[in-house]
GROMACS .gro file of C-alpha atoms in nm:
model
  445
    1MET     CA    1  14.976  11.984   8.453
    2MET     CA    2  15.187  11.692   8.341
    3PHE     CA    3  15.392  11.456   8.552
    4GLU     CA    4  15.729  11.336   8.430
    5GLY     CA    5  15.730  10.989   8.285
    6ASP     CA    6  15.349  10.952   8.279
    7PRO     CA    7  15.235  10.821   7.938
    8ARG     CA    8  14.886  10.942   8.024
    9SER     CA    9  15.008  11.298   8.081
   10ASN     CA   10  14.781  11.429   7.806
   11SER     CA   11  14.489  11.375   8.041
   12GLY     CA   12  14.639  11.618   8.291
   13VAL     CA   13  14.495  11.706   8.628
   14LYS     CA   14  14.312  12.036   8.626
   15GLU     CA   15  14.166  12.063   8.972
   16LEU     CA   16  14.186  11.887   9.303
   17PRO     CA   17  13.891  11.658   9.372
   18PRO     CA   18  13.729  11.652   9.714
   19PRO     CA   19  13.931  11.463   9.976
   20LEU     CA   20  13.860  11.108  10.069
   21PRO     CA   21  13.570  11.092  10.315
   22PHE     CA   22  13.641  11.147  10.679
   23PHE     CA   23  13.463  10.916  10.916
   24PRO     CA   24  13.295  11.012  11.243
   25SER     CA   25  13.411  10.885  11.576
   26LEU     CA   26  13.284  10.539  11.648
   27PRO     CA   27  13.145  10.418  11.979
   28GLY     CA   28  13.347  10.189  12.198
   29PRO     CA   29  13.618  10.192  12.462
   30CYS     CA   30  13.869  10.366  12.234
   31ALA     CA   31  13.636  10.642  12.117
   32THR     CA   32  13.745  10.893  12.383
   33LEU     CA   33  14.102  10.996  12.459
   34HIS     CA   34  14.155  11.023  12.832
   35ALA     CA   35  14.525  11.114  12.844
   36PRO     CA   36  14.662  11.460  12.755
   37ALA     CA   37  14.866  11.483  12.437
   38GLU     CA   38  15.202  11.497  12.613
   39HIS     CA   39  15.123  11.172  12.796
   40ARG     CA   40  14.977  11.002  12.492
   41ALA     CA   41  15.300  11.054  12.304
   42SER     CA   42  15.522  10.881  12.554
   43ASN     CA   43  15.277  10.604  12.627
   44ALA     CA   44  15.240  10.531  12.257
   45MET     CA   45  15.605  10.435  12.244
   46CYS     CA   46  15.602  10.208  12.551
   47VAL     CA   47  15.429   9.880  12.483
   48CYS     CA   48  15.483   9.518  12.577
   49GLN     CA   49  15.615   9.262  12.332
   50THR     CA   50  15.521   8.904  12.406
   51MET     CA   51  15.419   8.582  12.239
   52GLU     CA   52  15.166   8.374  12.424
   53VAL     CA   53  15.265   8.011  12.448
   54GLY     CA   54  15.001   7.879  12.685
   55LYS     CA   55  15.248   7.730  12.930
   56TYR     CA   56  15.583   7.803  13.085
   57VAL     CA   57  15.873   7.774  12.844
   58GLN     CA   58  16.241   7.829  12.893
   59SER     CA   59  16.474   8.062  12.712
   60ALA     CA   60  16.729   8.008  12.438
   61VAL     CA   61  17.096   8.020  12.531
   62CYS     CA   62  17.110   8.382  12.649
   63ASP     CA   63  17.274   8.364  12.987
   64ARG     CA   64  17.509   8.661  12.966
   65GLY     CA   65  17.340   8.871  13.230
   66ARG     CA   66  17.130   9.178  13.169
   67GLY     CA   67  16.962   9.239  12.835
   68VAL     CA   68  16.710   9.478  12.684
   69LEU     CA   69  16.350   9.367  12.634
   70LEU     CA   70  16.241   9.451  12.280
   71GLU     CA   71  15.891   9.578  12.215
   72PRO     CA   72  15.686   9.623  11.898
   73PHE     CA   73  15.734   9.956  11.725
   74ILE     CA   74  15.370  10.055  11.690
   75HIS     CA   75  15.426  10.335  11.437
   76GLN     CA   76  15.553  10.108  11.159
   77VAL     CA   77  15.330  10.177  10.858
   78GLY     CA   78  15.500   9.975  10.583
   79GLY     CA   79  15.767   9.719  10.501
   80HIS     CA   80  15.772   9.347  10.578
   81SER     CA   81  16.049   9.315  10.841
   82SER     CA   82  15.925   9.391  11.189
   83MET     CA   83  16.070   9.701  11.351
   84MET     CA   84  16.126   9.666  11.726
   85ARG     CA   85  16.149   9.943  11.983
   86TYR     CA   86  16.483   9.929  12.167
   87ASP     CA   87  16.441  10.255  12.359
   88ASP     CA   88  16.279  10.594  12.306
   89HIS     CA   89  16.546  10.699  12.057
   90THR     CA   90  16.632  10.366  11.895
   91VAL     CA   91  16.463  10.092  11.695
   92CYS     CA   92  16.606   9.767  11.565
   93LYS     CA   93  16.534   9.532  11.276
   94PRO     CA   94  16.668   9.197  11.150
   95LEU     CA   95  17.015   9.243  11.007
   96ILE     CA   96  17.074   9.207  10.633
   97ALA     CA   97  17.445   9.230  10.554
   98ARG     CA   98  17.397   9.443  10.242
   99GLU     CA   99  17.187   9.697  10.429
  100GLN     CA  100  17.436   9.711  10.715
  101ARG     CA  101  17.721   9.784  10.475
  102ILE     CA  102  17.519  10.059  10.305
  103TYR     CA  103  17.460  10.228  10.640
  104GLU     CA  104  17.828  10.199  10.728
  105SER     CA  105  17.945  10.353  10.401
  106LEU     CA  106  17.688  10.627  10.335
  107PRO     CA  107  17.838  10.950  10.195
  108PRO     CA  108  17.831  11.232  10.455
  109GLU     CA  109  17.574  11.434  10.260
  110MET     CA  110  17.329  11.140  10.270
  111LYS     CA  111  17.324  11.114  10.649
  112GLU     CA  112  17.087  11.409  10.678
  113PHE     CA  113  16.825  11.196  10.503
  114THR     CA  114  16.882  10.855  10.663
  115PRO     CA  115  16.839  10.720  11.017
  116GLU     CA  116  17.155  10.725  11.225
  117TYR     CA  117  17.318  10.383  11.229
  118LYS     CA  118  17.397  10.276  11.586
  119GLY     CA  119  17.547   9.930  11.546
  120VAL     CA  120  17.444   9.568  11.599
  121VAL     CA  121  17.289   9.367  11.884
  122SER     CA  122  17.236   8.997  11.941
  123VAL     CA  123  16.872   8.897  11.991
  124CYS     CA  124  16.729   8.575  12.130
  125PHE     CA  125  16.409   8.428  12.271
  126GLU     CA  126  16.357   8.421  12.647
  127GLY     CA  127  16.065   8.274  12.835
  128ASP     CA  128  15.925   8.413  13.158
  129SER     CA  129  15.736   8.261  13.451
  130ASP     CA  130  15.403   8.394  13.319
  131GLY     CA  131  15.426   8.177  13.007
  132TYR     CA  132  15.537   8.431  12.748
  133ILE     CA  133  15.825   8.439  12.506
  134ASN     CA  134  16.011   8.768  12.480
  135LEU     CA  135  16.276   8.896  12.240
  136VAL     CA  136  16.575   9.024  12.436
  137ALA     CA  137  16.877   9.213  12.298
  138TYR     CA  138  17.235   9.172  12.422
  139PRO     CA  139  17.564   9.328  12.314
  140TYR     CA  140  17.696   9.175  11.995
  141ILE     CA  141  18.020   8.986  12.063
  142GLU     CA  142  18.247   8.914  11.767
  143SER     CA  143  18.362   8.579  11.908
  144GLU     CA  144  18.002   8.456  11.899
  145ALA     CA  145  17.958   8.535  11.530
  146ALA     CA  146  17.928   8.166  11.443
  147ASP     CA  147  17.603   8.151  11.638
  148HIS     CA  148  17.453   8.443  11.447
  149GLU     CA  149  17.300   8.457  11.103
  150GLU     CA  150  17.159   8.739  10.897
  151PHE     CA  151  16.811   8.689  10.764
  152PRO     CA  152  16.808   8.664  10.382
  153GLU     CA  153  17.184   8.672  10.319
  154ARG     CA  154  17.428   8.422  10.464
  155ASP     CA  155  17.755   8.608  10.425
  156HIS     CA  156  17.880   8.827  10.706
  157PRO     CA  157  17.983   9.190  10.654
  158ARG     CA  158  18.350   9.259  10.594
  159ARG     CA  159  18.387   9.469  10.903
  160LYS     CA  160  18.196   9.510  11.225
  161HIS     CA  161  18.077   9.852  11.329
  162SER     CA  162  18.183   9.943  11.680
  163ARG     CA  163  17.875   9.936  11.900
  164ARG     CA  164  17.753  10.207  12.127
  165SER     CA  165  17.639  10.159  12.484
  166LEU     CA  166  17.353   9.917  12.533
  167HIS     CA  167  17.207  10.130  12.814
  168ARG     CA  168  16.883  10.261  12.682
  169THR     CA  169  16.688  10.566  12.794
  170ASN     CA  170  16.350  10.557  12.970
  171SER     CA  171  16.349  10.180  12.979
  172THR     CA  172  16.420   9.911  13.234
  173ASP     CA  173  16.686   9.648  13.179
  174HIS     CA  174  16.573   9.290  13.148
  175LYS     CA  175  16.754   9.056  13.380
  176ASP     CA  176  16.799   8.701  13.261
  177GLU     CA  177  16.686   8.475  13.543
  178ARG     CA  178  16.551   8.192  13.333
  179PRO     CA  179  16.691   7.855  13.234
  180SER     CA  180  16.759   7.756  12.877
  181LEU     CA  181  16.525   7.648  12.601
  182THR     CA  182  16.696   7.358  12.432
  183GLY     CA  183  16.665   7.274  12.066
  184GLU     CA  184  16.464   6.964  12.152
  185ASN     CA  185  16.178   7.139  12.325
  186SER     CA  186  16.177   7.452  12.111
  187GLU     CA  187  15.945   7.277  11.869
  188SER     CA  188  15.681   7.251  12.140
  189VAL     CA  189  15.618   7.626  12.126
  190PRO     CA  190  15.273   7.663  11.970
  191GLU     CA  191  15.158   7.930  11.725
  192MET     CA  192  15.127   8.277  11.869
  193LYS     CA  193  14.777   8.360  11.988
  194SER     CA  194  14.715   8.714  11.877
  195PRO     CA  195  14.427   8.815  12.109
  196LYS     CA  196  14.653   8.820  12.415
  197LEU     CA  197  14.920   9.009  12.226
  198GLU     CA  198  14.667   9.263  12.107
  199LEU     CA  199  14.559   9.332  12.464
  200LEU     CA  200  14.918   9.407  12.564
  201THR     CA  201  15.020   9.608  12.259
  202GLN     CA  202  14.859   9.942  12.342
  203SER     CA  203  14.861  10.307  12.248
  204ASP     CA  204  14.640  10.571  12.407
  205VAL     CA  205  14.577  10.705  12.057
  206PRO     CA  206  14.363  10.451  11.866
  207PHE     CA  207  14.423  10.349  11.505
  208GLN     CA  208  14.168  10.280  11.233
  209MET     CA  209  14.247  10.114  10.900
  210LEU     CA  210  14.107  10.236  10.569
  211ASP     CA  211  14.093   9.928  10.347
  212GLY     CA  212  14.086   9.964   9.969
  213ASN     CA  213  13.831   9.685   9.928
  214SER     CA  214  13.597   9.723  10.221
  215GLY     CA  215  13.638  10.087  10.325
  216MET     CA  216  13.692  10.192  10.685
  217THR     CA  217  13.713   9.913  10.936
  218SER     CA  218  13.469   9.944  11.222
  219GLU     CA  219  13.725   9.844  11.484
  220ARG     CA  220  13.937  10.113  11.650
  221ILE     CA  221  14.251   9.947  11.781
  222SER     CA  222  14.545  10.055  11.993
  223TYR     CA  223  14.831   9.990  11.748
  224ASN     CA  224  14.900  10.036  11.380
  225PRO     CA  225  14.757   9.713  11.231
  226TRP     CA  226  15.044   9.681  10.984
  227SER     CA  227  15.293   9.694  11.271
  228LEU     CA  228  15.125   9.402  11.446
  229ARG     CA  229  15.103   9.205  11.120
  230CYS     CA  230  15.479   9.238  11.064
  231HIS     CA  231  15.548   9.160  11.428
  232LYS     CA  232  15.351   8.835  11.424
  233GLN     CA  233  15.509   8.721  11.098
  234GLN     CA  234  15.859   8.798  11.225
  235LEU     CA  235  15.808   8.605  11.549
  236ASN     CA  236  15.668   8.306  11.367
  237ARG     CA  237  15.964   8.303  11.125
  238MET     CA  238  16.211   8.321  11.410
  239ARG     CA  239  16.025   8.061  11.614
  240SER     CA  240  16.025   7.817  11.322
  241GLU     CA  241  16.404   7.848  11.301
  242SER     CA  242  16.467   7.837  11.676
  243LYS     CA  243  16.590   7.477  11.674
  244GLU     CA  244  16.877   7.556  11.437
  245ARG     CA  245  16.945   7.914  11.541
  246LYS     CA  246  17.002   8.040  11.892
  247MET     CA  247  17.093   8.404  11.826
  248TYR     CA  248  16.993   8.663  11.567
  249LYS     CA  249  17.166   8.980  11.461
  250PHE     CA  250  16.963   9.302  11.457
  251LEU     CA  251  17.058   9.648  11.331
  252LEU     CA  252  17.022   9.939  11.572
  253LEU     CA  253  16.887  10.252  11.403
  254GLU     CA  254  16.764  10.592  11.508
  255ASN     CA  255  16.394  10.610  11.589
  256VAL     CA  256  16.309  10.891  11.350
  257VAL     CA  257  15.967  10.960  11.507
  258HIS     CA  258  16.088  10.988  11.866
  259HIS     CA  259  16.061  11.369  11.879
  260PHE     CA  260  15.706  11.377  11.741
  261LYS     CA  261  15.417  11.377  11.988
  262LEU     CA  262  15.163  11.246  11.734
  263PRO     CA  263  15.372  11.115  11.443
  264CYS     CA  264  15.196  11.129  11.108
  265VAL     CA  265  15.395  10.901  10.877
  266LEU     CA  266  15.383  10.851  10.500
  267ASP     CA  267  15.586  10.558  10.361
  268LEU     CA  268  15.653  10.593   9.987
  269LYS     CA  269  15.813  10.321   9.777
  270MET     CA  270  16.047  10.513   9.549
  271GLY     CA  271  16.170  10.450   9.195
  272THR     CA  272  16.048  10.283   8.878
  273ARG     CA  273  16.226   9.957   8.964
  274GLN     CA  274  16.198   9.757   9.285
  275HIS     CA  275  16.411   9.443   9.234
  276GLY     CA  276  16.780   9.432   9.314
  277ASP     CA  277  17.053   9.322   9.075
  278ASP     CA  278  17.078   8.991   9.260
  279ALA     CA  279  16.706   8.908   9.231
  280SER     CA  280  16.606   8.581   9.067
  281GLU     CA  281  16.418   8.595   8.737
  282GLU     CA  282  16.100   8.496   8.917
  283LYS     CA  283  16.131   8.767   9.182
  284ALA     CA  284  16.229   9.030   8.925
  285ALA     CA  285  15.919   8.943   8.721
  286ARG     CA  286  15.697   8.976   9.029
  287GLN     CA  287  15.842   9.312   9.120
  288MET     CA  288  15.816   9.444   8.766
  289LYS     CA  289  15.450   9.341   8.755
  290LYS     CA  290  15.381   9.528   9.080
  291CYS     CA  291  15.543   9.838   8.934
  292GLU     CA  292  15.351   9.811   8.606
  293GLN     CA  293  15.020   9.782   8.791
  294SER     CA  294  15.081  10.080   9.020
  295THR     CA  295  15.200  10.439   9.010
  296SER     CA  296  15.561  10.316   9.035
  297ALA     CA  297  15.572  10.280   8.658
  298THR     CA  298  15.405  10.611   8.575
  299LEU     CA  299  15.522  10.837   8.858
  300GLY     CA  300  15.823  10.658   9.006
  301VAL     CA  301  15.655  10.651   9.347
  302ARG     CA  302  15.369  10.469   9.518
  303VAL     CA  303  15.208  10.468   9.862
  304CYS     CA  304  15.341  10.188  10.081
  305GLY     CA  305  15.171  10.287  10.406
  306MET     CA  306  15.038  10.580  10.603
  307GLN     CA  307  14.908  10.695  10.937
  308VAL     CA  308  14.768  11.044  10.995
  309PHE     CA  309  14.617  11.177  11.316
  310GLN     CA  310  14.259  11.300  11.280
  311MET     CA  311  14.168  11.595  11.502
  312ASN     CA  312  13.795  11.539  11.460
  313THR     CA  313  13.795  11.179  11.584
  314GLY     CA  314  14.112  11.157  11.794
  315HIS     CA  315  14.253  10.854  11.611
  316TYR     CA  316  14.509  10.767  11.347
  317LEU     CA  317  14.373  10.694  11.001
  318CYS     CA  318  14.585  10.416  10.845
  319LEU     CA  319  14.644  10.297  10.489
  320ASN     CA  320  14.858   9.995  10.395
  321LYS     CA  321  15.057   9.892  10.089
  322TYR     CA  322  14.770   9.700   9.931
  323TYR     CA  323  14.563  10.016   9.931
  324GLY     CA  324  14.856  10.205   9.779
  325ARG     CA  325  14.917   9.954   9.502
  326GLY     CA  326  14.564  10.000   9.368
  327LEU     CA  327  14.585  10.379   9.335
  328SER     CA  328  14.583  10.555   8.999
  329THR     CA  329  14.773  10.881   8.947
  330GLU     CA  330  14.463  11.066   9.062
  331GLY     CA  331  14.421  10.831   9.357
  332PHE     CA  332  14.783  10.890   9.457
  333ARG     CA  333  14.715  11.263   9.460
  334GLN     CA  334  14.410  11.215   9.677
  335ALA     CA  335  14.614  11.001   9.917
  336LEU     CA  336  14.868  11.284   9.954
  337TYR     CA  337  14.582  11.523  10.023
  338GLN     CA  338  14.447  11.279  10.282
  339TYR     CA  339  14.787  11.255  10.448
  340LEU     CA  340  14.805  11.633  10.486
  341HIS     CA  341  14.447  11.666  10.614
  342ASN     CA  342  14.387  11.631  10.987
  343GLY     CA  343  14.013  11.567  10.962
  344VAL     CA  344  13.936  11.935  11.019
  345ASN     CA  345  14.148  12.120  10.767
  346LEU     CA  346  14.436  12.083  10.525
  347ARG     CA  347  14.774  12.143  10.691
  348THR     CA  348  14.883  12.417  10.450
  349ASP     CA  349  15.160  12.513  10.694
  350LEU     CA  350  15.346  12.193  10.604
  351PHE     CA  351  15.396  12.241  10.230
  352GLU     CA  352  15.702  12.465  10.226
  353ALA     CA  353  15.889  12.264  10.490
  354ILE     CA  354  15.824  11.933  10.310
  355LEU     CA  355  15.898  12.072   9.963
  356SER     CA  356  16.221  12.230  10.083
  357LYS     CA  357  16.348  11.899  10.218
  358LEU     CA  358  16.246  11.706   9.906
  359LYS     CA  359  16.426  11.953   9.679
  360ARG     CA  360  16.734  11.932   9.897
  361LEU     CA  361  16.720  11.552   9.873
  362ILE     CA  362  16.709  11.569   9.492
  363SER     CA  363  17.022  11.784   9.488
  364VAL     CA  364  17.199  11.527   9.708
  365LEU     CA  365  17.090  11.224   9.503
  366GLU     CA  366  17.190  11.384   9.174
  367ILE     CA  367  17.555  11.382   9.278
  368GLN     CA  368  17.550  11.018   9.397
  369ALA     CA  369  17.694  10.856   9.085
  370SER     CA  370  17.637  10.478   9.057
  371TYR     CA  371  17.411  10.454   9.366
  372ARG     CA  372  17.088  10.261   9.319
  373TYR     CA  373  16.829  10.244   9.598
  374TYR     CA  374  16.608   9.966   9.463
  375SER     CA  375  16.302   9.887   9.677
  376SER     CA  376  16.390  10.155   9.932
  377SER     CA  377  16.129  10.377  10.092
  378LEU     CA  378  16.102  10.745  10.172
  379LEU     CA  379  15.940  10.848  10.499
  380ILE     CA  380  15.771  11.187  10.530
  381ILE     CA  381  15.687  11.268  10.891
  382TYR     CA  382  15.512  11.556  11.062
  383ASP     CA  383  15.356  11.617  11.402
  384GLY     CA  384  14.978  11.590  11.428
  385ILE     CA  385  14.951  11.811  11.738
  386ASP     CA  386  14.704  12.099  11.735
  387ARG     CA  387  14.884  12.390  11.569
  388THR     CA  388  14.645  12.647  11.717
  389VAL     CA  389  14.821  12.600  12.051
  390ALA     CA  390  15.148  12.750  11.919
  391PRO     CA  391  15.087  12.878  11.564
  392GLU     CA  392  15.406  13.088  11.566
  393MET     CA  393  15.625  12.779  11.594
  394PRO     CA  394  15.755  12.630  11.265
  395PRO     CA  395  15.606  12.288  11.183
  396ASN     CA  396  15.805  11.984  11.283
  397VAL     CA  397  15.877  11.793  10.958
  398ASP     CA  398  16.128  11.524  10.862
  399VAL     CA  399  16.217  11.331  10.544
  400ARG     CA  400  16.422  11.009  10.565
  401MET     CA  401  16.527  10.730  10.328
  402ILE     CA  402  16.506  10.376  10.471
  403ASP     CA  403  16.535  10.008  10.368
  404PHE     CA  404  16.858   9.948  10.176
  405ALA     CA  405  16.854   9.567  10.151
  406HIS     CA  406  16.870   9.583   9.768
  407SER     CA  407  17.087   9.893   9.723
  408THR     CA  408  17.421   9.901   9.548
  409TYR     CA  409  17.695  10.132   9.420
  410LYS     CA  410  18.019  10.100   9.225
  411GLY     CA  411  18.265   9.884   9.417
  412PHE     CA  412  18.007   9.749   9.659
  413ARG     CA  413  18.114   9.396   9.759
  414ASP     CA  414  18.227   9.327   9.403
  415ASP     CA  415  17.872   9.349   9.266
  416PRO     CA  416  17.899   9.249   8.899
  417THR     CA  417  17.656   9.515   8.773
  418VAL     CA  418  17.784   9.871   8.782
  419HIS     CA  419  17.543  10.158   8.718
  420ASP     CA  420  17.633  10.500   8.580
  421GLY     CA  421  17.502  10.832   8.701
  422PRO     CA  422  17.236  10.899   8.967
  423ASP     CA  423  16.932  10.682   9.034
  424LYS     CA  424  16.704  10.830   8.766
  425GLY     CA  425  16.401  10.627   8.873
  426TYR     CA  426  16.426  10.757   9.229
  427VAL     CA  427  16.480  11.115   9.113
  428LEU     CA  428  16.181  11.084   8.879
  429GLY     CA  429  15.965  10.982   9.174
  430LEU     CA  430  16.086  11.279   9.378
  431ARG     CA  431  16.018  11.525   9.098
  432ASN     CA  432  15.666  11.397   9.045
  433LEU     CA  433  15.605  11.395   9.420
  434ILE     CA  434  15.713  11.759   9.436
  435SER     CA  435  15.494  11.850   9.137
  436ILE     CA  436  15.184  11.695   9.294
  437LEU     CA  437  15.246  11.859   9.632
  438GLU     CA  438  15.294  12.196   9.463
  439LEU     CA  439  14.968  12.148   9.274
  440ILE     CA  440  14.779  12.068   9.596
  441ARG     CA  441  14.939  12.371   9.764
  442ASP     CA  442  14.856  12.610   9.482
  443GLU     CA  443  14.493  12.500   9.462
  444ASN     CA  444  14.442  12.543   9.836
  445GLN     CA  445  14.612  12.873   9.905
   0.00000   0.00000   0.00000
């Protein structure tokens, strides 16, 4: 069995090795699940988002009435920008003008494989009487554009997408009753103290990280650890800029895991190239080195993050991008096997549904002339619920492309570099992904 583009293909892969070890349930307060599955699912999406400041602070200039309190999205398994939960069906992330324009101009056939774009909101800090700083979203108003800035890029998009209603489902509005945090005293906000945040950021289904260097962590925690890492970094970045910037623009996107009770998520960095056309020489060199030292160069795909529910222990097993970068071709195959194993057995019922969607995605990408999705990710999602309860029901599976901050196509904002044909690096990654999944399926029938 040879994989396309792999210079070591003469070594082949003849048989599937045993899966990565599964670890027994650990003692502690999170070792037993007390809530039924249907309750765990909804509770896992409803968590508090705060930053402890040690004393009462006042809010930035956000006095326009009722807003929406943003919360950490605890099922984020990869990426570096923090995803925030807006409501059960919607997440939001810091706006990058290039990514916004890509979402606005996606060809119709691509929308099946991308989150629905729902518009833009304004986000600011607000303090409460208990001494916490919250992120609160308000309707984006065009006349206030001068007070907003995107994160990496400074230019504003050419047109503004018309926003949908800010009323969110299954969530309470956040009423602004607090005075303003001026630029002068914004610098007094100390660093976020994570222990308090960790106590508030909760899921009834615990998470456990498998680290490439030290193995399984002994701590079972109530959030995906990568999600909290991104959340802390994002808040610290925003806090450091709070004197100069009062408002931030965030993209509203479909929450693609909202209809899964126990979302098992695999984040794959796709393509043989990760840097955009506008990258500096230094950044391009860094990205090329990462590709050369991972399966991106040989397979066109690498693991960027993962969470999979384990039936035998009742927790999510998590892998992060550092684990994924160190995998060989064989290690990548084992990681796919791990993702499709629930701790009791291999989910053989998932193969055809996943493979069908991946093949459909290839057919769509092959007709997208000039599109390049550099540094974008592909999410594969399935539900970790016990299939023995309703074995006659088809498995719930989804495949979505995300993260378009470095994407381009012919005619995009007068980009000087124009590419011909489909994104061959991305397609290569999909073909090798399909080949490996088919191999695992065939050897476990």
